[in-house]
PDB file of C-alpha atoms and ligand atoms in Angstrom:
ATOM      1  CA  UNK N  97     162.377  94.970 130.454  1.00 61.00           C
ATOM      2  CA  UNK N  98     160.069  93.822 127.765  1.00 64.00           C
ATOM      3  CA  UNK N  99     158.410  90.482 128.390  1.00 68.00           C
ATOM      4  CA  UNK N 100     159.715  87.747 126.283  1.00 72.00           C
ATOM      5  CA  UNK N 101     157.230  86.732 123.561  1.00 71.00           C
ATOM      6  CA  UNK N 102     157.414  83.679 121.423  1.00 74.00           C
ATOM      7  CA  UNK N 103     155.847  83.343 117.986  1.00 74.00           C
ATOM      8  CA  UNK N 104     153.163  81.142 119.629  1.00 75.00           C
ATOM      9  CA  UNK N 105     152.168  84.103 121.838  1.00 74.00           C
ATOM     10  CA  UNK N 106     151.792  86.298 118.768  1.00 72.00           C
ATOM     11  CA  UNK N 107     149.609  83.664 117.078  1.00 75.00           C
ATOM     12  CA  UNK N 108     147.489  83.373 120.253  1.00 78.00           C
ATOM     13  CA  UNK N 109     146.997  87.150 120.371  1.00 78.00           C
ATOM     14  CA  UNK N 110     145.997  87.168 116.700  1.00 81.00           C
ATOM     15  CA  UNK N 111     143.516  84.381 117.385  1.00 82.00           C
ATOM     16  CA  UNK N 112     142.074  86.171 120.403  1.00 84.00           C
ATOM     17  CA  UNK N 113     141.743  89.369 118.386  1.00 85.00           C
ATOM     18  CA  UNK N 114     140.027  87.509 115.601  1.00 87.00           C
ATOM     19  CA  UNK N 115     137.626  85.747 117.985  1.00 87.00           C
ATOM     20  CA  UNK N 116     136.811  89.072 119.689  1.00 89.00           C
ATOM     21  CA  UNK N 117     136.051  90.708 116.351  1.00 90.00           C
ATOM     22  CA  UNK N 118     133.840  87.799 115.296  1.00 89.00           C
ATOM     23  CA  UNK N 119     131.981  87.863 118.624  1.00 89.00           C
ATOM     24  CA  UNK N 120     131.464  91.623 118.335  1.00 89.00           C
ATOM     25  CA  UNK N 121     130.209  91.244 114.757  1.00 88.00           C
ATOM     26  CA  UNK N 122     127.811  88.449 115.752  1.00 88.00           C
ATOM     27  CA  UNK N 123     126.544  90.521 118.672  1.00 88.00           C
ATOM     28  CA  UNK N 124     126.018  93.569 116.457  1.00 86.00           C
ATOM     29  CA  UNK N 125     124.165  91.549 113.821  1.00 86.00           C
ATOM     30  CA  UNK N 126     122.049  89.828 116.481  1.00 85.00           C
ATOM     31  CA  UNK N 127     121.093  93.021 118.303  1.00 85.00           C
ATOM     32  CA  UNK N 128     120.443  94.838 115.017  1.00 81.00           C
ATOM     33  CA  UNK N 129     118.276  91.996 113.716  1.00 80.00           C
ATOM     34  CA  UNK N 130     116.305  91.854 116.957  1.00 82.00           C
ATOM     35  CA  UNK N 131     115.749  95.619 116.835  1.00 80.00           C
ATOM     36  CA  UNK N 132     114.506  95.411 113.246  1.00 71.00           C
ATOM     37  CA  UNK N 133     112.158  92.531 114.043  1.00 76.00           C
ATOM     38  CA  UNK N 134     110.806  94.391 117.077  1.00 76.00           C
ATOM     39  CA  UNK N 135     110.210  97.502 114.995  1.00 73.00           C
ATOM     40  CA  UNK N 136     108.446  95.441 112.323  1.00 69.00           C
ATOM     41  CA  UNK N 137     106.283  93.762 114.966  1.00 71.00           C
ATOM     42  CA  UNK N 138     105.006  97.074 116.284  1.00 70.00           C
ATOM     43  CA  UNK N 139     104.857  98.827 112.919  1.00 69.00           C
ATOM     44  CA  UNK N 140     104.884  96.258 110.080  1.00 64.00           C
ATOM     45  CA  UNK N 141     105.659  98.702 107.288  1.00 61.00           C
ATOM     46  CA  UNK N 142     108.546 100.396 109.076  1.00 59.00           C
ATOM     47  CA  UNK N 143     111.152  98.982 106.701  1.00 62.00           C
ATOM     48  CA  UNK N 144     109.030  98.046 103.747  1.00 64.00           C
ATOM     49  CA  UNK N 145     106.343 100.334 102.467  1.00 67.00           C
ATOM     50  CA  UNK N 146     104.763  99.028  99.277  1.00 67.00           C
ATOM     51  CA  UNK N 147     104.382 101.708  96.646  1.00 80.00           C
ATOM     52  CA  UNK N 148     101.029 103.436  96.887  1.00 88.00           C
ATOM     53  CA  UNK N 149     101.062 104.354  93.196  1.00 88.00           C
ATOM     54  CA  UNK N 150     101.148 101.326  90.962  1.00 88.00           C
ATOM     55  CA  UNK N 151     100.407 100.372  87.374  1.00 91.00           C
ATOM     56  CA  UNK N 152      97.371  98.214  86.723  1.00 89.00           C
ATOM     57  CA  UNK N 153      97.873  97.681  83.000  1.00 89.00           C
ATOM     58  CA  UNK N 154      96.913  99.095  79.633  1.00 92.00           C
ATOM     59  CA  UNK N 155      93.448 100.407  78.845  1.00 92.00           C
ATOM     60  CA  UNK N 156      92.770  97.377  76.603  1.00 92.00           C
ATOM     61  CA  UNK N 157      92.814  95.170  79.713  1.00 93.00           C
ATOM     62  CA  UNK N 158      89.664  96.927  80.932  1.00 93.00           C
ATOM     63  CA  UNK N 159      86.831  96.656  78.398  1.00 94.00           C
ATOM     64  CA  UNK N 160      83.751  98.815  78.897  1.00 93.00           C
ATOM     65  CA  UNK N 161      81.522  97.198  81.509  1.00 91.00           C
ATOM     66  CA  UNK N 162      84.354  95.420  83.282  1.00 91.00           C
ATOM     67  CA  UNK N 163      85.000  95.334  87.011  1.00 91.00           C
ATOM     68  CA  UNK N 164      88.454  93.898  87.646  1.00 91.00           C
ATOM     69  CA  UNK N 165      89.851  93.215  91.116  1.00 91.00           C
ATOM     70  CA  UNK N 166      93.568  93.943  91.447  1.00 90.00           C
ATOM     71  CA  UNK N 167      94.802  91.043  93.551  1.00 86.00           C
ATOM     72  CA  UNK N 168      96.775  91.924  96.642  1.00 86.00           C
ATOM     73  CA  UNK N 169      95.856  95.612  96.486  1.00 89.00           C
ATOM     74  CA  UNK N 170      92.288  95.593  97.760  1.00 91.00           C
ATOM     75  CA  UNK N 171      90.940  97.649  94.887  1.00 94.00           C
ATOM     76  CA  UNK N 172      88.670  97.141  91.934  1.00 94.00           C
ATOM     77  CA  UNK N 173      88.975  98.946  88.621  1.00 94.00           C
ATOM     78  CA  UNK N 174      85.603  99.762  87.106  1.00 93.00           C
ATOM     79  CA  UNK N 175      85.245 100.844  83.512  1.00 94.00           C
ATOM     80  CA  UNK N 176      81.974 102.277  82.308  1.00 92.00           C
ATOM     81  CA  UNK N 177      80.938 104.143  79.169  1.00 93.00           C
ATOM     82  CA  UNK N 178      81.674 107.519  80.728  1.00 93.00           C
ATOM     83  CA  UNK N 179      85.064 106.659  82.243  1.00 93.00           C
ATOM     84  CA  UNK N 180      86.747 104.540  84.829  1.00 95.00           C
ATOM     85  CA  UNK N 181      87.571 104.621  88.512  1.00 95.00           C
ATOM     86  CA  UNK N 182      89.393 102.684  91.215  1.00 95.00           C
ATOM     87  CA  UNK N 183      87.375 101.800  94.299  1.00 95.00           C
ATOM     88  CA  UNK N 184      88.657 100.392  97.577  1.00 95.00           C
ATOM     89  CA  UNK N 185      87.410  96.951  98.536  1.00 95.00           C
ATOM     90  CA  UNK N 186      88.503  97.367 102.141  1.00 94.00           C
ATOM     91  CA  UNK N 187      85.544  97.656 104.480  1.00 96.00           C
ATOM     92  CA  UNK N 188      85.477 100.962 106.343  1.00 95.00           C
ATOM     93  CA  UNK N 189      84.381  99.194 109.527  1.00 95.00           C
ATOM     94  CA  UNK N 190      87.360  97.030 110.513  1.00 94.00           C
ATOM     95  CA  UNK N 191      89.150  96.464 107.239  1.00 93.00           C
ATOM     96  CA  UNK N 192      87.894  93.135 105.902  1.00 94.00           C
ATOM     97  CA  UNK N 193      87.865  92.673 102.145  1.00 94.00           C
ATOM     98  CA  UNK N 194      84.361  93.091 100.805  1.00 94.00           C
ATOM     99  CA  UNK N 195      82.892  90.930  98.045  1.00 90.00           C
ATOM    100  CA  UNK N 196      80.170  91.359  95.450  1.00 87.00           C
ATOM    101  CA  UNK N 197      76.748  90.409  96.795  1.00 83.00           C
ATOM    102  CA  UNK N 198      76.374  86.665  96.300  1.00 81.00           C
ATOM    103  CA  UNK N 199      74.004  85.626  93.508  1.00 81.00           C
ATOM    104  CA  UNK N 200      73.353  89.277  92.673  1.00 78.00           C
ATOM    105  CA  UNK N 201      76.697  91.033  92.124  1.00 74.00           C
ATOM    106  CA  UNK N 202      75.085  93.928  90.253  1.00 78.00           C
ATOM    107  CA  UNK N 203      73.457  95.172  93.439  1.00 83.00           C
ATOM    108  CA  UNK N 204      76.682  96.000  95.248  1.00 90.00           C
ATOM    109  CA  UNK N 205      79.095  94.637  97.829  1.00 93.00           C
ATOM    110  CA  UNK N 206      78.825  92.901 101.147  1.00 94.00           C
ATOM    111  CA  UNK N 207      81.361  92.546 103.931  1.00 95.00           C
ATOM    112  CA  UNK N 208      81.770  88.937 105.066  1.00 94.00           C
ATOM    113  CA  UNK N 209      82.897  89.959 108.558  1.00 95.00           C
ATOM    114  CA  UNK N 210      79.959  91.867 110.060  1.00 95.00           C
ATOM    115  CA  UNK N 211      77.572  92.238 107.163  1.00 93.00           C
ATOM    116  CA  UNK N 212      77.957  95.847 106.028  1.00 95.00           C
ATOM    117  CA  UNK N 213      76.564  96.447 102.568  1.00 94.00           C
ATOM    118  CA  UNK N 214      77.627  98.954  99.932  1.00 95.00           C
ATOM    119  CA  UNK N 215      76.329 100.120  96.581  1.00 93.00           C
ATOM    120  CA  UNK N 216      78.356  99.484  93.436  1.00 91.00           C
ATOM    121  CA  UNK N 217      79.791 102.998  93.752  1.00 92.00           C
ATOM    122  CA  UNK N 218      80.787 102.398  97.375  1.00 92.00           C
ATOM    123  CA  UNK N 219      77.988 104.110  99.286  1.00 93.00           C
ATOM    124  CA  UNK N 220      77.087 102.511 102.622  1.00 95.00           C
ATOM    125  CA  UNK N 221      73.689 100.819 102.506  1.00 93.00           C
ATOM    126  CA  UNK N 222      73.847  99.102 105.879  1.00 89.00           C
ATOM    127  CA  UNK N 223      76.228  99.263 108.850  1.00 82.00           C
ATOM    128  CA  UNK N 224      78.225  98.851 110.920  1.00 93.00           C
ATOM    129  CA  UNK N 225      80.559 100.415 108.320  1.00 93.00           C
ATOM    130  CA  UNK N 226      80.719 104.127 109.196  1.00 94.00           C
ATOM    131  CA  UNK N 227      81.810 105.533 105.821  1.00 94.00           C
ATOM    132  CA  UNK N 228      81.529 105.000 102.091  1.00 94.00           C
ATOM    133  CA  UNK N 229      84.287 103.103 100.289  1.00 95.00           C
ATOM    134  CA  UNK N 230      86.892 105.559  98.989  1.00 95.00           C
ATOM    135  CA  UNK N 231      87.779 105.999  95.368  1.00 95.00           C
ATOM    136  CA  UNK N 232      91.443 106.512  94.558  1.00 95.00           C
ATOM    137  CA  UNK N 233      93.096 108.812  92.063  1.00 95.00           C
ATOM    138  CA  UNK N 234      93.758 107.197  88.726  1.00 95.00           C
ATOM    139  CA  UNK N 235      95.708 108.469  85.738  1.00 94.00           C
ATOM    140  CA  UNK N 236      97.427 107.289  82.584  1.00 92.00           C
ATOM    141  CA  UNK N 237     101.213 107.672  82.591  1.00 92.00           C
ATOM    142  CA  UNK N 238     103.347 108.644  79.607  1.00 92.00           C
ATOM    143  CA  UNK N 239     103.764 104.986  78.567  1.00 92.00           C
ATOM    144  CA  UNK N 240     100.005 104.496  78.308  1.00 90.00           C
ATOM    145  CA  UNK N 241      99.736 102.447  81.490  1.00 92.00           C
ATOM    146  CA  UNK N 242      96.929 103.121  83.918  1.00 94.00           C
ATOM    147  CA  UNK N 243      98.151 104.011  87.395  1.00 94.00           C
ATOM    148  CA  UNK N 244      96.226 103.971  90.672  1.00 93.00           C
ATOM    149  CA  UNK N 245      97.537 106.075  93.535  1.00 93.00           C
ATOM    150  CA  UNK N 246      96.102 104.853  96.826  1.00 91.00           C
ATOM    151  CA  UNK N 247      97.767 107.703  98.709  1.00 90.00           C
ATOM    152  CA  UNK N 248      95.282 110.096  97.081  1.00 92.00           C
ATOM    153  CA  UNK N 249      91.580 109.717  97.721  1.00 90.00           C
ATOM    154  CA  UNK N 250      89.384 110.881  94.879  1.00 92.00           C
ATOM    155  CA  UNK N 251      86.974 112.855  97.081  1.00 91.00           C
ATOM    156  CA  UNK N 252      85.019 114.261  94.153  1.00 90.00           C
ATOM    157  CA  UNK N 253      84.568 110.768  92.695  1.00 89.00           C
ATOM    158  CA  UNK N 254      85.434 111.931  89.223  1.00 90.00           C
ATOM    159  CA  UNK N 255      85.944 109.235  86.645  1.00 91.00           C
ATOM    160  CA  UNK N 256      89.047 109.087  84.497  1.00 92.00           C
ATOM    161  CA  UNK N 257      87.940 110.008  80.980  1.00 91.00           C
ATOM    162  CA  UNK N 258      89.327 107.430  78.568  1.00 85.00           C
TER     163      UNK N 258
HETATM  164 FE1  FES F  62      83.181  94.950 107.442  1.00 71.62          FE
HETATM  165 FE2  FES F  62      82.962  94.835 110.032  1.00 71.62          FE
HETATM  166  S1  FES F  62      84.734  94.710 108.868  1.00 71.62           S
HETATM  167  S2  FES F  62      81.403  95.074 108.595  1.00 71.62           S
END
């Protein structure tokens, strides 16, 4: 014998089913969100890796003799008579952003954290920084924009001929 069911029972079952589905969805979203946040805590770039190759602008933006810091990227674009290069402004000791030497920026850079000093081409003058500042590969794309690729260190320190 089948149990007798009224239309109210059917509505109740539909409601219960709906509530179960909503609870399951909320649980899934909550657990998934917590997992993502945990992953980002331990490895911040796990879900968002900013592009390591990026455009810095047209050549006209960099007149000969200019040294232009690219905000948010920790690099400086230097243009000289014989070419241009991109140099990291991230201290090789513990990663602070270095700055031009105060009152005498033509002598090089200084790290505000522990006092390392570097030449204008990135050579270490005084520690505790263990290594020179890297130069990154730079090229001009087919639209005429200058591109810096921070995934490729320019070990030979060759300037981009422009
Ligand atoms: Fe630059 Fe320590 S982080 S000297």
